[in-house]
Amino acid sequence: MKMFGKTTKLLVATAMLAGLSTASLAKDKVYKWKLATTWGPTLSPFIDAPKNMARLVKEMSNGRLIIRVDASNKHKAAFGILDMVKGGQYDMGHSASYYWKGKDINLLPFTSMPFGMTAPEQYAWFYYGEGMDLMQKAYSKHKVLSFPGGNTGNQMGGWFRKEITSVDDLKGLKMRIPGFAGEIMAKLGLTVTNIAPGELYTSLERGTIDALEWVGPGMDIKMGFHKVAPYYYTGWHEPASELQFLVNKKKFNKLPADLQQILKTAIRVSAYDMYIQNYQMSAKAWSKMVKEYPNIKIKTFPKSVMTAMKKANKDLLVEKTQGKPLLKEILDSQAAFQKKAREWTKMSDYLYLKDNL
Ligand code: CA
């Protein structure tokens, strides 16, 4: 009995030690991750979202999760983010979902849809509607988790060399415009392409393209597009472009629960922060644009062009969802949410602004 008692005690002590050391090991273990972005090292506010996220994670985890942010000049694959996170070369990514429409069209709607939801409507869809579940469903075949990563708000319609007075003026133009809007422009007779952010100005200046859309005054002015293409059109195509944080699912599942929660919290905070940072940048740039850049001509597409865009959008929504049940499910969910939310937007923000401009 005595021996048995001793052995038992020893076993218990060993188990306790083992348990303690496992717990303390888990507590002290430092996870070192890498994140790849589509953005260049100084492209504010896009690059600030992953940088803020990494800083918050480091501080909140007391240094247990360290995330290195690699800008596009480091990995040289601005549009390879999904592949690199999927393949495990990077643990995380920061980019825009619609850049992979050629690879997987189901991922397209999570950035923004032409004539779609505004930023508050879309955030409500993501976090209190079906958005997050549908996004994980669409990304699951890539073994990647996806989270909203910062919103641009309503984007400007782009920079053109010449005034657009009719649909005929658009025909034959070469334009950089990604996402579903690119499909619409192609249907209207433009040659559509996507170009990495770092090559936009050169492409426009050299005439590789005739027109482009980027984001809004806060980000556009610094790029210098107005020097080449002074007609600046108001938006219709990206009312609420959301960037995405991607996380390799296997790597995420290996994190202890507290670090998973810290990561998700930092992602959500930095996404919101990018939204308001971009709003501030655009408000500031807009207020001085008229004075400092008198050559810029602010325009809205004529009614005939808007009508043609809306018709093309409607037709394409039918065409593109043929035989694609998941894409249809996502777009239907967005449309249903937008319909309900828009009634409230009209009663609240719209009527308030209409009477107070
Ligand atoms: Ca854009």
PDB file of N, CA and C in Angstrom, residues 77-120:
ATOM      1  N   ALA A  77       4.442  39.932 -55.766  1.00  0.00           N
ATOM      2  CA  ALA A  77       3.259  39.231 -56.317  1.00  0.00           C
ATOM      3  C   ALA A  77       1.990  39.904 -55.802  1.00  0.00           C
ATOM      4  N   ALA A  78       1.759  41.150 -56.274  1.00  0.00           N
ATOM      5  CA  ALA A  78       0.632  41.955 -55.790  1.00  0.00           C
ATOM      6  C   ALA A  78      -0.697  41.200 -55.884  1.00  0.00           C
ATOM      7  N   PHE A  79      -0.877  40.429 -56.956  1.00  0.00           N
ATOM      8  CA  PHE A  79      -2.149  39.716 -57.118  1.00  0.00           C
ATOM      9  C   PHE A  79      -2.036  38.226 -56.768  1.00  0.00           C
ATOM     10  N   GLY A  80      -0.948  37.856 -56.095  1.00  0.00           N
ATOM     11  CA  GLY A  80      -0.766  36.437 -55.735  1.00  0.00           C
ATOM     12  C   GLY A  80      -1.090  36.150 -54.278  1.00  0.00           C
ATOM     13  N   ILE A  81      -1.758  37.087 -53.621  1.00  0.00           N
ATOM     14  CA  ILE A  81      -1.965  36.976 -52.165  1.00  0.00           C
ATOM     15  C   ILE A  81      -2.766  35.718 -51.785  1.00  0.00           C
ATOM     16  N   LEU A  82      -3.870  35.493 -52.484  1.00  0.00           N
ATOM     17  CA  LEU A  82      -4.697  34.326 -52.146  1.00  0.00           C
ATOM     18  C   LEU A  82      -3.887  33.029 -52.283  1.00  0.00           C
ATOM     19  N   ASP A  83      -3.155  32.906 -53.379  1.00  0.00           N
ATOM     20  CA  ASP A  83      -2.353  31.698 -53.606  1.00  0.00           C
ATOM     21  C   ASP A  83      -1.293  31.506 -52.517  1.00  0.00           C
ATOM     22  N   MET A  84      -0.671  32.605 -52.122  1.00  0.00           N
ATOM     23  CA  MET A  84       0.410  32.493 -51.134  1.00  0.00           C
ATOM     24  C   MET A  84      -0.122  32.143 -49.741  1.00  0.00           C
ATOM     25  N   VAL A  85      -1.319  32.611 -49.412  1.00  0.00           N
ATOM     26  CA  VAL A  85      -1.902  32.276 -48.099  1.00  0.00           C
ATOM     27  C   VAL A  85      -2.446  30.834 -48.142  1.00  0.00           C
ATOM     28  N   LYS A  86      -3.043  30.504 -49.273  1.00  0.00           N
ATOM     29  CA  LYS A  86      -3.559  29.142 -49.477  1.00  0.00           C
ATOM     30  C   LYS A  86      -2.416  28.116 -49.407  1.00  0.00           C
ATOM     31  N   GLY A  87      -1.310  28.433 -50.070  1.00  0.00           N
ATOM     32  CA  GLY A  87      -0.174  27.510 -50.126  1.00  0.00           C
ATOM     33  C   GLY A  87       0.664  27.497 -48.856  1.00  0.00           C
ATOM     34  N   GLY A  88       0.409  28.450 -47.944  1.00  0.00           N
ATOM     35  CA  GLY A  88       1.137  28.466 -46.678  1.00  0.00           C
ATOM     36  C   GLY A  88       2.476  29.209 -46.722  1.00  0.00           C
ATOM     37  N   GLN A  89       2.836  29.809 -47.887  1.00  0.00           N
ATOM     38  CA  GLN A  89       4.060  30.625 -47.903  1.00  0.00           C
ATOM     39  C   GLN A  89       3.884  31.820 -46.982  1.00  0.00           C
ATOM     40  N   TYR A  90       2.655  32.280 -46.888  1.00  0.00           N
ATOM     41  CA  TYR A  90       2.307  33.350 -45.944  1.00  0.00           C
ATOM     42  C   TYR A  90       1.156  32.862 -45.070  1.00  0.00           C
ATOM     43  N   ASP A  91       1.167  33.310 -43.795  1.00  0.00           N
ATOM     44  CA  ASP A  91       0.096  32.915 -42.866  1.00  0.00           C
ATOM     45  C   ASP A  91      -1.140  33.768 -43.086  1.00  0.00           C
ATOM     46  N   MET A  92      -0.874  35.024 -43.497  1.00  0.00           N
ATOM     47  CA  MET A  92      -1.992  35.965 -43.688  1.00  0.00           C
ATOM     48  C   MET A  92      -1.798  36.784 -44.955  1.00  0.00           C
ATOM     49  N   GLY A  93      -2.892  37.404 -45.393  1.00  0.00           N
ATOM     50  CA  GLY A  93      -2.827  38.303 -46.534  1.00  0.00           C
ATOM     51  C   GLY A  93      -3.730  39.499 -46.314  1.00  0.00           C
ATOM     52  N   HIS A  94      -3.485  40.567 -47.076  1.00  0.00           N
ATOM     53  CA  HIS A  94      -4.403  41.719 -47.066  1.00  0.00           C
ATOM     54  C   HIS A  94      -4.516  42.201 -48.498  1.00  0.00           C
ATOM     55  N   SER A  95      -5.742  42.149 -49.030  1.00  0.00           N
ATOM     56  CA  SER A  95      -5.946  42.458 -50.443  1.00  0.00           C
ATOM     57  C   SER A  95      -7.426  42.752 -50.661  1.00  0.00           C
ATOM     58  N   ALA A  96      -7.874  42.620 -51.908  1.00  0.00           N
ATOM     59  CA  ALA A  96      -9.294  42.807 -52.214  1.00  0.00           C
ATOM     60  C   ALA A  96      -9.805  41.564 -52.932  1.00  0.00           C
ATOM     61  N   SER A  97     -10.910  41.055 -52.424  1.00  0.00           N
ATOM     62  CA  SER A  97     -11.473  39.782 -52.888  1.00  0.00           C
ATOM     63  C   SER A  97     -11.756  39.764 -54.389  1.00  0.00           C
ATOM     64  N   TYR A  98     -12.186  40.903 -54.957  1.00  0.00           N
ATOM     65  CA  TYR A  98     -12.578  40.887 -56.373  1.00  0.00           C
ATOM     66  C   TYR A  98     -11.392  40.773 -57.330  1.00  0.00           C
ATOM     67  N   TYR A  99     -10.166  40.863 -56.810  1.00  0.00           N
ATOM     68  CA  TYR A  99      -8.996  40.669 -57.682  1.00  0.00           C
ATOM     69  C   TYR A  99      -8.901  39.220 -58.171  1.00  0.00           C
ATOM     70  N   TRP A 100      -9.628  38.312 -57.528  1.00  0.00           N
ATOM     71  CA  TRP A 100      -9.528  36.899 -57.919  1.00  0.00           C
ATOM     72  C   TRP A 100     -10.750  36.407 -58.654  1.00  0.00           C
ATOM     73  N   LYS A 101     -11.448  37.325 -59.318  1.00  0.00           N
ATOM     74  CA  LYS A 101     -12.664  36.898 -60.021  1.00  0.00           C
ATOM     75  C   LYS A 101     -12.355  35.888 -61.119  1.00  0.00           C
ATOM     76  N   GLY A 102     -11.148  35.965 -61.707  1.00  0.00           N
ATOM     77  CA  GLY A 102     -10.771  35.016 -62.757  1.00  0.00           C
ATOM     78  C   GLY A 102     -10.467  33.637 -62.203  1.00  0.00           C
ATOM     79  N   LYS A 103     -10.056  33.582 -60.959  1.00  0.00           N
ATOM     80  CA  LYS A 103      -9.692  32.330 -60.300  1.00  0.00           C
ATOM     81  C   LYS A 103     -10.922  31.663 -59.687  1.00  0.00           C
ATOM     82  N   ASP A 104     -11.752  32.490 -59.049  1.00  0.00           N
ATOM     83  CA  ASP A 104     -12.949  31.976 -58.388  1.00  0.00           C
ATOM     84  C   ASP A 104     -13.962  33.113 -58.287  1.00  0.00           C
ATOM     85  N   ILE A 105     -14.925  33.089 -59.176  1.00  0.00           N
ATOM     86  CA  ILE A 105     -15.870  34.218 -59.267  1.00  0.00           C
ATOM     87  C   ILE A 105     -16.738  34.365 -58.008  1.00  0.00           C
ATOM     88  N   ASN A 106     -16.838  33.287 -57.213  1.00  0.00           N
ATOM     89  CA  ASN A 106     -17.626  33.361 -55.974  1.00  0.00           C
ATOM     90  C   ASN A 106     -17.032  34.341 -54.967  1.00  0.00           C
ATOM     91  N   LEU A 107     -15.748  34.690 -55.139  1.00  0.00           N
ATOM     92  CA  LEU A 107     -15.091  35.588 -54.179  1.00  0.00           C
ATOM     93  C   LEU A 107     -15.312  37.057 -54.530  1.00  0.00           C
ATOM     94  N   LEU A 108     -15.772  37.308 -55.751  1.00  0.00           N
ATOM     95  CA  LEU A 108     -15.927  38.683 -56.243  1.00  0.00           C
ATOM     96  C   LEU A 108     -16.832  39.583 -55.385  1.00  0.00           C
ATOM     97  N   PRO A 109     -18.033  39.114 -54.974  1.00  0.00           N
ATOM     98  CA  PRO A 109     -18.978  40.051 -54.346  1.00  0.00           C
ATOM     99  C   PRO A 109     -18.575  40.584 -52.975  1.00  0.00           C
ATOM    100  N   PHE A 110     -17.533  40.017 -52.356  1.00  0.00           N
ATOM    101  CA  PHE A 110     -17.211  40.426 -50.988  1.00  0.00           C
ATOM    102  C   PHE A 110     -16.439  41.740 -50.920  1.00  0.00           C
ATOM    103  N   THR A 111     -16.086  42.317 -52.077  1.00  0.00           N
ATOM    104  CA  THR A 111     -15.451  43.635 -52.070  1.00  0.00           C
ATOM    105  C   THR A 111     -16.540  44.693 -52.184  1.00  0.00           C
ATOM    106  N   SER A 112     -17.231  44.709 -53.305  1.00  0.00           N
ATOM    107  CA  SER A 112     -18.308  45.684 -53.528  1.00  0.00           C
ATOM    108  C   SER A 112     -18.983  45.305 -54.828  1.00  0.00           C
ATOM    109  N   MET A 113     -20.251  45.661 -54.957  1.00  0.00           N
ATOM    110  CA  MET A 113     -20.950  45.427 -56.216  1.00  0.00           C
ATOM    111  C   MET A 113     -21.449  46.754 -56.776  1.00  0.00           C
ATOM    112  N   PRO A 114     -21.385  46.946 -58.109  1.00  0.00           N
ATOM    113  CA  PRO A 114     -21.929  48.163 -58.703  1.00  0.00           C
ATOM    114  C   PRO A 114     -23.388  48.349 -58.279  1.00  0.00           C
ATOM    115  N   PHE A 115     -23.753  49.568 -57.978  1.00  0.00           N
ATOM    116  CA  PHE A 115     -25.116  49.907 -57.536  1.00  0.00           C
ATOM    117  C   PHE A 115     -25.511  49.138 -56.269  1.00  0.00           C
ATOM    118  N   GLY A 116     -24.507  48.663 -55.530  1.00  0.00           N
ATOM    119  CA  GLY A 116     -24.765  47.827 -54.353  1.00  0.00           C
ATOM    120  C   GLY A 116     -24.868  48.619 -53.063  1.00  0.00           C
ATOM    121  N   MET A 117     -24.532  47.941 -51.980  1.00  0.00           N
ATOM    122  CA  MET A 117     -24.711  48.517 -50.644  1.00  0.00           C
ATOM    123  C   MET A 117     -23.685  49.601 -50.339  1.00  0.00           C
ATOM    124  N   THR A 118     -24.076  50.529 -49.456  1.00  0.00           N
ATOM    125  CA  THR A 118     -23.125  51.514 -48.924  1.00  0.00           C
ATOM    126  C   THR A 118     -22.347  50.837 -47.786  1.00  0.00           C
ATOM    127  N   ALA A 119     -21.325  51.517 -47.299  1.00  0.00           N
ATOM    128  CA  ALA A 119     -20.466  50.897 -46.275  1.00  0.00           C
ATOM    129  C   ALA A 119     -21.239  50.471 -45.009  1.00  0.00           C
ATOM    130  N   PRO A 120     -22.059  51.349 -44.403  1.00  0.00           N
ATOM    131  CA  PRO A 120     -22.785  50.880 -43.204  1.00  0.00           C
ATOM    132  C   PRO A 120     -23.730  49.711 -43.504  1.00  0.00           C
TER     133      PRO A 120
END
